[in-house]
Amino acid sequence: MKARELRSIIPTIDTFKRYGRVKRVVGLMIESQGPESSVGDICYIQSKDGKKTIMAEVTGFKDEMIILMPYTNINEISPGSLVESLGHPLMIKAGPALVGKIIDPLGEPFDDTVLPRTMTSIETEAEPPNPLTRPPIHEKLEVGVRAIDGMLTVGKGQRVGIFAGSGVGKSTLLGMIARNTNADLNVIALIGERGREVREFIERDLGPEGMKKSIVVAATSDQPALMRIKGAFTATAIAEYFRAKGLNVMLMMDSVTRVAMAQREIGLAVGEPPATKGYTPSVFAIMPKLLERTGTNENGTITAFYTVLVDGDDMNEPIADAVRGILDGHIVLDRELANKGQYPAINVLKSVSRLMPHIVDRSHYDSALTVRDSLNTYLNSEDLINIGAYKKGSSPAIDRAIQNYQPILSFLKQRTDEKSTLEETAYGLVQLADKGD
């Protein structure tokens, strides 16, 4: 670095270190007298013997005390522990070297490899793009799943929710999409997963083929609430970095419900009142701030799939309702279909892609409507058909629906190792619709 550049940098360097002392710890909350800091700043807390440093974040203030939330366990903290403020929010390293890596919410690889020093430092929290700089979505994105490409076509830069109860196949569907999509890069956030499931998802659902073009950010359920929230923001920040480079990025987050639960833990700890079904107001404030960061901008796109774990298969529970109102479409996984052995268990009648009419050609869209109508007609008459109360010829529409039902099911079913291109799916859909004419 040249002397002239050094002279210009020196006046901007903050040469002061700011310290405080721990006064009280209550549950998740650490109260410290000082140091001078702002909400979101990172602090280091020294253990009593000085051998361990615990990272924490400023989340609020109370009676001239600083309220901190830890990123790790706090067993070594004691009254009077030294607190040092870094004076800036959490920063992580981003760059092509992350591709193929599994990292934690702080951006550190789980395999303890050292990342190149030349990587770019970025903040995990950022403002969503200006609405007027978001180009309209006109281009289709192939995900390799017939039920989605055919009936719920997704555009580059669209944000879609995958809604399901536990054990219906959300992670398996994400793995299929990650392996089969033609996006340039996958960024996968596993938030609040069991430790066992992280490796299983990587090896079984994602596989070596999917891992080659993926970055996985994992925050397991045993980690503190703040760490789980940062996992979601870190994955989004990495996706934003590659979008700025002009790439078409696929962001997959499993699950946004656990992000909301982690934010509820923090909200209750800092004294927020529980509002809707125990969720604090900050939960509903953080959702749009996180979800609106994806989508299109003037450089590239982030197509996002967010899984939503619905309690008791109730699609109208508070988080599901809030997320559905923000996103550009929703895919509903039906437990009844899964019990019948239909995988992926996508209920196309309850699902919608709001951008599909604007990104597919007329024949594709009309064929999807025809197939949807035929499937709906059959399901509405299924009880009559099964008990033999329907007489053939009574309704031409029901006759067509009965004739097409099994071909439609075959079209919607797909093995996890099976890939279907967008062109093959569109052609098959048109052929299926023509059978009913």
Coordinates of C-alpha atoms in Angstrom, one line a residue:
M1 CA 0.0 0.0 0.0
K2 CA 1.3 3.4 -1.0
A3 CA 2.2 6.0 1.7
R4 CA -0.4 8.4 0.3
E5 CA -3.1 5.8 0.8
L6 CA -1.9 5.1 4.3
R7 CA -2.0 8.8 5.2
S8 CA -5.6 9.0 4.0
I9 CA -6.6 5.9 6.0
I10 CA -4.9 6.7 9.3
P11 CA -7.3 9.6 10.3
T12 CA -10.3 7.2 9.9
I13 CA -8.9 4.5 12.2
D14 CA -10.6 4.3 15.7
T15 CA -7.6 3.8 18.1
F16 CA -9.8 3.5 21.2
K17 CA -11.0 0.2 22.7
R18 CA -14.2 0.3 24.6
Y19 CA -14.7 -1.9 27.6
G20 CA -17.5 -2.7 30.1
R21 CA -18.2 -5.2 32.8
V22 CA -20.8 -8.0 33.1
K23 CA -23.3 -7.1 35.9
R24 CA -26.0 -9.8 35.6
V25 CA -27.0 -12.9 33.6
V26 CA -30.7 -13.9 33.4
G27 CA -31.5 -16.8 31.1
L28 CA -30.4 -15.8 27.6
M29 CA -29.7 -12.2 28.5
I30 CA -26.4 -10.7 29.7
E31 CA -26.5 -7.3 31.2
S32 CA -23.3 -5.2 31.1
Q33 CA -22.3 -1.8 32.4
G34 CA -20.8 -0.4 29.2
P35 CA -19.1 -0.5 26.8
E36 CA -20.3 2.3 24.5
S37 CA -22.0 0.5 21.5
S38 CA -25.0 0.4 19.2
V39 CA -27.7 -2.2 18.7
G40 CA -26.3 -4.9 16.5
D41 CA -22.6 -4.4 17.5
I42 CA -20.5 -7.4 18.2
C43 CA -18.8 -7.7 21.6
Y44 CA -16.3 -10.1 23.1
I45 CA -16.7 -11.2 26.7
Q46 CA -13.6 -12.6 28.5
S47 CA -14.0 -15.6 30.8
K48 CA -12.9 -15.2 34.4
D49 CA -9.6 -16.8 33.8
G50 CA -9.1 -14.9 30.5
K51 CA -8.6 -18.1 28.5
K52 CA -11.8 -18.1 26.6
T53 CA -13.6 -15.4 24.6
I54 CA -17.3 -15.5 24.1
M55 CA -18.9 -13.6 21.2
A56 CA -22.2 -11.7 21.8
E57 CA -24.3 -9.1 20.1
V58 CA -26.0 -6.0 21.5
T59 CA -29.7 -6.5 21.3
G60 CA -31.0 -3.6 23.4
F61 CA -30.6 -1.3 26.4
K62 CA -32.2 -1.3 29.8
D63 CA -31.7 1.2 32.7
E64 CA -28.3 2.3 31.3
M65 CA -27.3 -1.3 30.9
I66 CA -26.2 -3.0 27.7
I67 CA -28.3 -6.1 26.9
L68 CA -26.2 -8.8 25.1
M69 CA -27.1 -12.1 23.5
P70 CA -24.4 -14.8 23.2
Y71 CA -23.5 -16.8 20.1
T72 CA -22.3 -19.7 22.2
N73 CA -22.8 -21.1 25.7
I74 CA -22.1 -18.8 28.6
N75 CA -20.9 -21.2 31.3
E76 CA -17.6 -19.3 31.8
I77 CA -19.1 -15.9 32.3
S78 CA -19.0 -14.4 35.8
P79 CA -19.8 -11.1 37.4
G80 CA -17.2 -8.5 36.4
S81 CA -16.2 -10.3 33.2
L82 CA -14.6 -7.9 30.8
V83 CA -16.7 -6.9 27.8
E84 CA -15.1 -5.4 24.7
S85 CA -17.0 -3.8 21.8
L86 CA -15.8 -4.1 18.3
G87 CA -17.9 -1.2 17.2
H88 CA -19.4 -2.9 14.1
P89 CA -22.0 -5.6 13.3
L90 CA -21.2 -9.2 12.4
M91 CA -19.0 -9.5 9.3
I92 CA -18.4 -12.7 7.4
K93 CA -16.2 -13.6 4.5
A94 CA -17.7 -14.3 1.0
G95 CA -16.2 -15.5 -2.2
P96 CA -16.0 -18.4 -4.7
A97 CA -13.9 -20.4 -2.1
L98 CA -17.2 -21.0 -0.2
V99 CA -18.7 -23.1 -3.0
G100 CA -18.8 -26.8 -1.9
K101 CA -18.3 -25.8 1.8
I102 CA -20.5 -26.3 4.9
I103 CA -20.2 -23.3 7.2
D104 CA -21.6 -22.1 10.5
P105 CA -23.6 -18.8 10.9
L106 CA -20.3 -17.0 11.6
G107 CA -19.0 -18.0 8.2
E108 CA -16.4 -20.6 9.5
P109 CA -16.2 -24.0 7.8
F110 CA -17.2 -27.0 9.8
D111 CA -14.2 -29.0 8.5
D112 CA -11.8 -26.4 10.1
T113 CA -10.2 -25.5 6.7
V114 CA -8.8 -22.0 6.4
L115 CA -10.5 -19.7 4.0
P116 CA -8.4 -17.5 1.7
R117 CA -7.5 -14.1 3.1
T118 CA -8.4 -12.4 -0.1
M119 CA -12.2 -13.0 0.4
T120 CA -14.5 -10.1 0.7
S121 CA -15.9 -9.0 4.1
I122 CA -19.7 -8.4 4.1
E123 CA -22.3 -7.6 6.7
T124 CA -24.9 -10.2 7.4
E125 CA -27.7 -7.6 7.7
A126 CA -28.6 -5.4 4.8
E127 CA -31.5 -3.4 3.4
P128 CA -33.8 -4.9 0.7
P129 CA -33.2 -3.6 -2.8
N130 CA -35.0 -0.4 -3.8
P131 CA -38.4 -1.5 -5.3
L132 CA -37.8 0.7 -8.4
T133 CA -34.5 -1.1 -9.1
R134 CA -36.1 -4.6 -9.2
P135 CA -36.6 -5.7 -12.8
P136 CA -39.8 -7.5 -13.5
I137 CA -39.6 -11.3 -13.6
H138 CA -40.1 -12.7 -17.2
E139 CA -37.7 -15.7 -17.3
K140 CA -38.6 -19.2 -16.2
L141 CA -36.3 -21.1 -13.8
E142 CA -36.1 -24.9 -14.2
V143 CA -36.1 -26.8 -10.9
G144 CA -36.4 -30.3 -12.4
V145 CA -39.6 -31.3 -10.5
R146 CA -42.5 -31.9 -12.9
A147 CA -45.2 -30.8 -10.4
I148 CA -43.5 -27.5 -10.0
D149 CA -42.2 -26.8 -13.5
G150 CA -45.5 -27.9 -15.0
M151 CA -48.2 -26.7 -12.7
L152 CA -46.5 -24.1 -10.5
T153 CA -43.8 -22.7 -12.8
V154 CA -41.2 -20.5 -11.0
G155 CA -39.5 -17.5 -12.4
K156 CA -35.9 -16.3 -11.8
G157 CA -36.1 -14.1 -8.8
Q158 CA -39.4 -15.4 -7.4
R159 CA -39.8 -16.2 -3.7
V160 CA -41.9 -19.3 -2.9
G161 CA -42.9 -20.9 0.4
I162 CA -43.1 -24.7 0.9
F163 CA -45.7 -25.3 3.6
A164 CA -46.0 -28.7 5.3
G165 CA -46.2 -30.5 8.6
S166 CA -43.4 -32.6 10.0
G167 CA -42.3 -35.6 8.0
V168 CA -44.1 -34.9 4.7
G169 CA -40.9 -34.5 2.6
K170 CA -39.8 -30.8 2.7
S171 CA -36.1 -31.6 3.0
T172 CA -36.3 -34.3 0.3
L173 CA -38.0 -31.8 -2.1
L174 CA -35.3 -29.2 -1.4
G175 CA -32.7 -31.8 -2.2
M176 CA -34.3 -32.6 -5.5
I177 CA -34.5 -28.9 -6.4
A178 CA -30.9 -28.3 -5.5
R179 CA -29.6 -31.3 -7.6
N180 CA -31.8 -30.6 -10.6
T181 CA -32.1 -26.8 -11.0
N182 CA -30.3 -24.9 -13.7
A183 CA -29.5 -22.0 -11.3
D184 CA -25.8 -21.0 -11.2
L185 CA -25.4 -21.5 -7.5
N186 CA -27.3 -22.9 -4.5
V187 CA -27.2 -21.4 -1.0
I188 CA -28.8 -23.7 1.5
A189 CA -29.7 -22.6 5.1
L190 CA -30.4 -25.4 7.5
I191 CA -31.9 -23.6 10.5
G192 CA -32.7 -25.4 13.8
E193 CA -32.2 -28.9 12.3
R194 CA -31.2 -31.8 14.4
G195 CA -27.4 -32.4 14.3
R196 CA -28.0 -35.8 12.8
E197 CA -30.1 -34.4 9.9
V198 CA -27.5 -32.0 8.7
R199 CA -25.2 -34.7 7.5
E200 CA -28.1 -36.9 6.2
F201 CA -29.4 -34.0 4.1
I202 CA -25.9 -33.3 2.6
E203 CA -25.2 -36.9 1.8
R204 CA -28.6 -38.4 1.0
D205 CA -30.8 -35.5 -0.2
L206 CA -28.2 -33.1 -1.7
G207 CA -25.6 -35.7 -2.8
P208 CA -22.1 -35.0 -4.3
E209 CA -23.7 -33.7 -7.5
G210 CA -25.8 -31.0 -5.7
M211 CA -22.9 -30.2 -3.3
K212 CA -20.6 -29.2 -6.2
K213 CA -22.6 -26.0 -6.8
S214 CA -23.9 -25.4 -3.3
I215 CA -22.9 -23.5 -0.1
V216 CA -24.6 -24.9 3.1
V217 CA -25.1 -22.7 6.2
A218 CA -26.0 -24.9 9.2
A219 CA -27.3 -23.8 12.6
T220 CA -28.4 -26.8 14.6
S221 CA -31.2 -26.8 17.2
D222 CA -28.8 -27.0 20.1
Q223 CA -27.2 -23.6 19.3
P224 CA -28.4 -20.4 21.0
A225 CA -31.3 -18.5 19.4
L226 CA -29.1 -15.7 18.1
M227 CA -27.0 -18.2 16.3
R228 CA -30.0 -19.7 14.6
I229 CA -31.2 -16.3 13.5
K230 CA -27.8 -15.4 12.2
G231 CA -27.8 -18.6 10.1
A232 CA -30.7 -17.2 8.1
F233 CA -29.1 -13.8 7.7
T234 CA -25.7 -15.2 6.8
A235 CA -27.1 -17.4 4.1
T236 CA -29.1 -14.4 2.7
A237 CA -26.0 -12.2 2.7
I238 CA -24.0 -14.8 0.8
A239 CA -26.7 -15.1 -1.8
E240 CA -26.8 -11.3 -2.1
Y241 CA -23.0 -11.3 -2.6
F242 CA -23.2 -13.7 -5.6
R243 CA -26.3 -11.9 -7.0
A244 CA -24.2 -8.7 -7.1
K245 CA -21.7 -10.6 -9.2
G246 CA -24.5 -11.2 -11.8
L247 CA -25.4 -14.8 -10.9
N248 CA -28.8 -16.5 -10.8
V249 CA -28.7 -17.8 -7.2
M250 CA -31.1 -20.3 -5.6
L251 CA -31.6 -19.7 -1.9
M252 CA -33.2 -22.5 0.1
M253 CA -34.1 -22.1 3.8
D254 CA -35.3 -24.9 6.0
S255 CA -37.1 -23.6 7.9
V256 CA -38.2 -20.0 8.3
T257 CA -40.5 -21.2 11.2
R258 CA -37.5 -22.0 13.3
V259 CA -36.1 -18.5 12.6
A260 CA -39.4 -17.1 13.9
M261 CA -39.1 -19.4 17.0
A262 CA -35.6 -18.2 17.7
Q263 CA -36.7 -14.5 17.4
R264 CA -39.5 -15.3 19.8
E265 CA -37.0 -16.6 22.3
I266 CA -35.0 -13.4 22.1
G267 CA -38.0 -11.2 22.1
L268 CA -39.4 -12.8 25.3
A269 CA -35.9 -12.6 26.9
V270 CA -35.6 -8.8 26.4
G271 CA -39.1 -8.2 27.7
E272 CA -41.4 -8.1 24.6
P273 CA -45.0 -9.0 25.3
P274 CA -46.3 -12.2 23.7
A275 CA -48.8 -11.3 21.0
T276 CA -50.3 -13.8 18.5
K277 CA -50.1 -17.3 19.9
G278 CA -47.0 -16.5 22.0
Y279 CA -45.1 -14.8 19.1
T280 CA -43.7 -11.4 20.0
P281 CA -44.2 -8.3 17.7
S282 CA -40.5 -8.5 16.6
V283 CA -41.1 -11.8 14.9
F284 CA -43.6 -10.3 12.5
A285 CA -41.3 -7.3 12.0
I286 CA -38.2 -9.4 11.2
M287 CA -40.0 -11.6 8.6
P288 CA -40.3 -9.0 5.8
K289 CA -36.8 -7.7 6.5
L290 CA -35.4 -11.1 5.8
L291 CA -37.7 -12.3 3.0
E292 CA -37.7 -9.1 1.0
R293 CA -33.9 -9.1 0.6
T294 CA -34.2 -11.9 -2.0
G295 CA -35.6 -11.5 -5.5
T296 CA -34.2 -9.5 -8.4
N297 CA -32.0 -6.5 -8.7
E298 CA -30.1 -4.7 -11.5
N299 CA -27.2 -7.3 -11.4
G300 CA -28.7 -10.8 -10.9
T301 CA -31.4 -12.8 -9.2
I302 CA -32.1 -14.7 -6.0
T303 CA -34.8 -17.3 -6.4
A304 CA -35.8 -18.4 -2.9
F305 CA -37.6 -21.4 -1.5
Y306 CA -38.6 -21.1 2.2
T307 CA -40.0 -24.1 4.0
V308 CA -42.6 -23.3 6.7
L309 CA -43.3 -26.0 9.3
V310 CA -47.0 -25.7 10.1
D311 CA -48.1 -26.9 13.5
G312 CA -50.8 -29.6 13.3
D313 CA -51.0 -29.2 9.5
D314 CA -52.8 -25.9 10.2
M315 CA -52.0 -23.7 7.1
N316 CA -53.5 -20.6 8.8
E317 CA -51.3 -20.6 11.9
P318 CA -49.6 -17.1 12.5
I319 CA -46.2 -17.7 10.8
A320 CA -47.6 -19.5 7.8
D321 CA -50.2 -16.8 7.3
A322 CA -47.5 -14.0 7.6
V323 CA -45.0 -15.7 5.3
R324 CA -47.7 -16.5 2.7
G325 CA -48.7 -12.8 2.5
I326 CA -45.1 -11.8 1.8
L327 CA -44.0 -14.4 -0.8
D328 CA -44.8 -14.7 -4.5
G329 CA -46.4 -18.1 -4.2
H330 CA -46.8 -21.2 -2.0
I331 CA -46.4 -24.9 -2.4
V332 CA -48.5 -27.1 0.0
L333 CA -47.3 -30.6 0.8
D334 CA -50.2 -32.7 1.8
R335 CA -49.9 -35.5 4.4
E336 CA -52.8 -37.3 2.9
L337 CA -51.0 -37.6 -0.4
A338 CA -47.8 -38.7 1.3
N339 CA -49.8 -41.4 3.1
K340 CA -51.0 -42.6 -0.3
G341 CA -47.4 -42.9 -1.5
Q342 CA -47.5 -39.9 -3.9
Y343 CA -44.1 -38.2 -3.8
P344 CA -43.4 -35.3 -3.9
A345 CA -46.6 -34.9 -2.0
I346 CA -47.5 -31.5 -3.6
N347 CA -51.2 -30.6 -3.6
V348 CA -51.3 -28.6 -6.8
L349 CA -54.9 -27.5 -6.1
K350 CA -53.9 -25.8 -2.9
S351 CA -50.7 -24.4 -4.3
V352 CA -50.2 -21.3 -6.5
S353 CA -47.4 -19.5 -8.3
R354 CA -48.4 -15.9 -8.7
L355 CA -46.0 -15.3 -11.5
M356 CA -46.8 -18.3 -13.7
P357 CA -49.3 -16.6 -16.0
H358 CA -46.6 -14.0 -16.8
I359 CA -43.7 -16.3 -17.5
V360 CA -45.0 -19.3 -19.5
D361 CA -46.4 -19.4 -23.0
R362 CA -50.2 -19.7 -23.6
S363 CA -50.3 -23.4 -24.4
H364 CA -48.4 -24.3 -21.3
Y365 CA -50.7 -22.2 -19.1
D366 CA -53.9 -23.4 -20.7
S367 CA -52.7 -27.0 -20.3
A368 CA -52.0 -26.5 -16.6
L369 CA -55.5 -25.0 -16.1
T370 CA -57.1 -28.0 -18.0
V371 CA -55.2 -30.6 -15.9
R372 CA -56.0 -28.7 -12.7
D373 CA -59.7 -28.6 -13.6
S374 CA -59.7 -32.3 -14.4
L375 CA -58.1 -33.2 -11.1
N376 CA -60.4 -31.0 -9.2
T377 CA -63.5 -32.5 -10.9
Y378 CA -62.3 -36.0 -10.0
L379 CA -61.6 -35.2 -6.4
N380 CA -65.0 -33.5 -6.0
S381 CA -66.7 -36.6 -7.3
E382 CA -64.4 -39.2 -5.8
D383 CA -66.8 -40.5 -3.2
L384 CA -69.6 -41.1 -5.7
I385 CA -67.1 -42.8 -8.0
N386 CA -65.7 -45.1 -5.3
I387 CA -69.0 -46.3 -4.0
G388 CA -70.3 -46.9 -7.6
A389 CA -73.0 -44.2 -7.4
Y390 CA -71.8 -42.5 -10.5
K391 CA -73.1 -43.8 -13.8
K392 CA -70.8 -43.4 -16.8
G393 CA -72.1 -40.9 -19.3
S394 CA -74.0 -38.8 -16.8
S395 CA -71.3 -36.0 -17.0
P396 CA -68.8 -35.7 -19.8
A397 CA -66.5 -33.6 -17.5
I398 CA -66.5 -36.4 -14.9
D399 CA -65.9 -39.0 -17.6
R400 CA -62.8 -37.1 -18.8
A401 CA -61.7 -36.7 -15.2
I402 CA -61.9 -40.4 -14.5
Q403 CA -60.0 -41.2 -17.8
N404 CA -57.2 -38.7 -17.0
Y405 CA -56.9 -39.3 -13.2
Q406 CA -54.2 -42.0 -13.3
P407 CA -52.1 -40.3 -16.1
I408 CA -52.2 -37.1 -14.0
L409 CA -51.0 -38.9 -10.9
S410 CA -48.2 -40.5 -12.9
F411 CA -47.2 -37.1 -14.2
L412 CA -47.1 -35.6 -10.7
K413 CA -45.2 -38.5 -9.1
Q414 CA -41.4 -38.4 -9.4
R415 CA -38.6 -40.4 -8.0
T416 CA -36.0 -38.5 -6.0
D417 CA -33.3 -39.5 -8.5
E418 CA -35.4 -38.6 -11.5
K419 CA -34.8 -35.4 -13.4
S420 CA -37.2 -33.8 -15.9
T421 CA -36.2 -30.8 -18.0
L422 CA -38.6 -27.9 -18.3
E423 CA -39.1 -28.6 -22.0
E424 CA -40.0 -32.3 -21.3
T425 CA -42.3 -31.3 -18.6
A426 CA -44.1 -28.7 -20.7
Y427 CA -44.5 -31.1 -23.6
G428 CA -45.8 -33.8 -21.3
L429 CA -48.3 -31.4 -19.7
V430 CA -49.7 -30.4 -23.2
Q431 CA -50.0 -34.0 -24.2
L432 CA -51.8 -34.8 -20.9
A433 CA -54.3 -31.9 -21.5
D434 CA -54.9 -33.0 -25.1
K435 CA -56.0 -36.4 -23.9
G436 CA -59.0 -34.9 -22.2
D437 CA -60.3 -33.1 -25.3

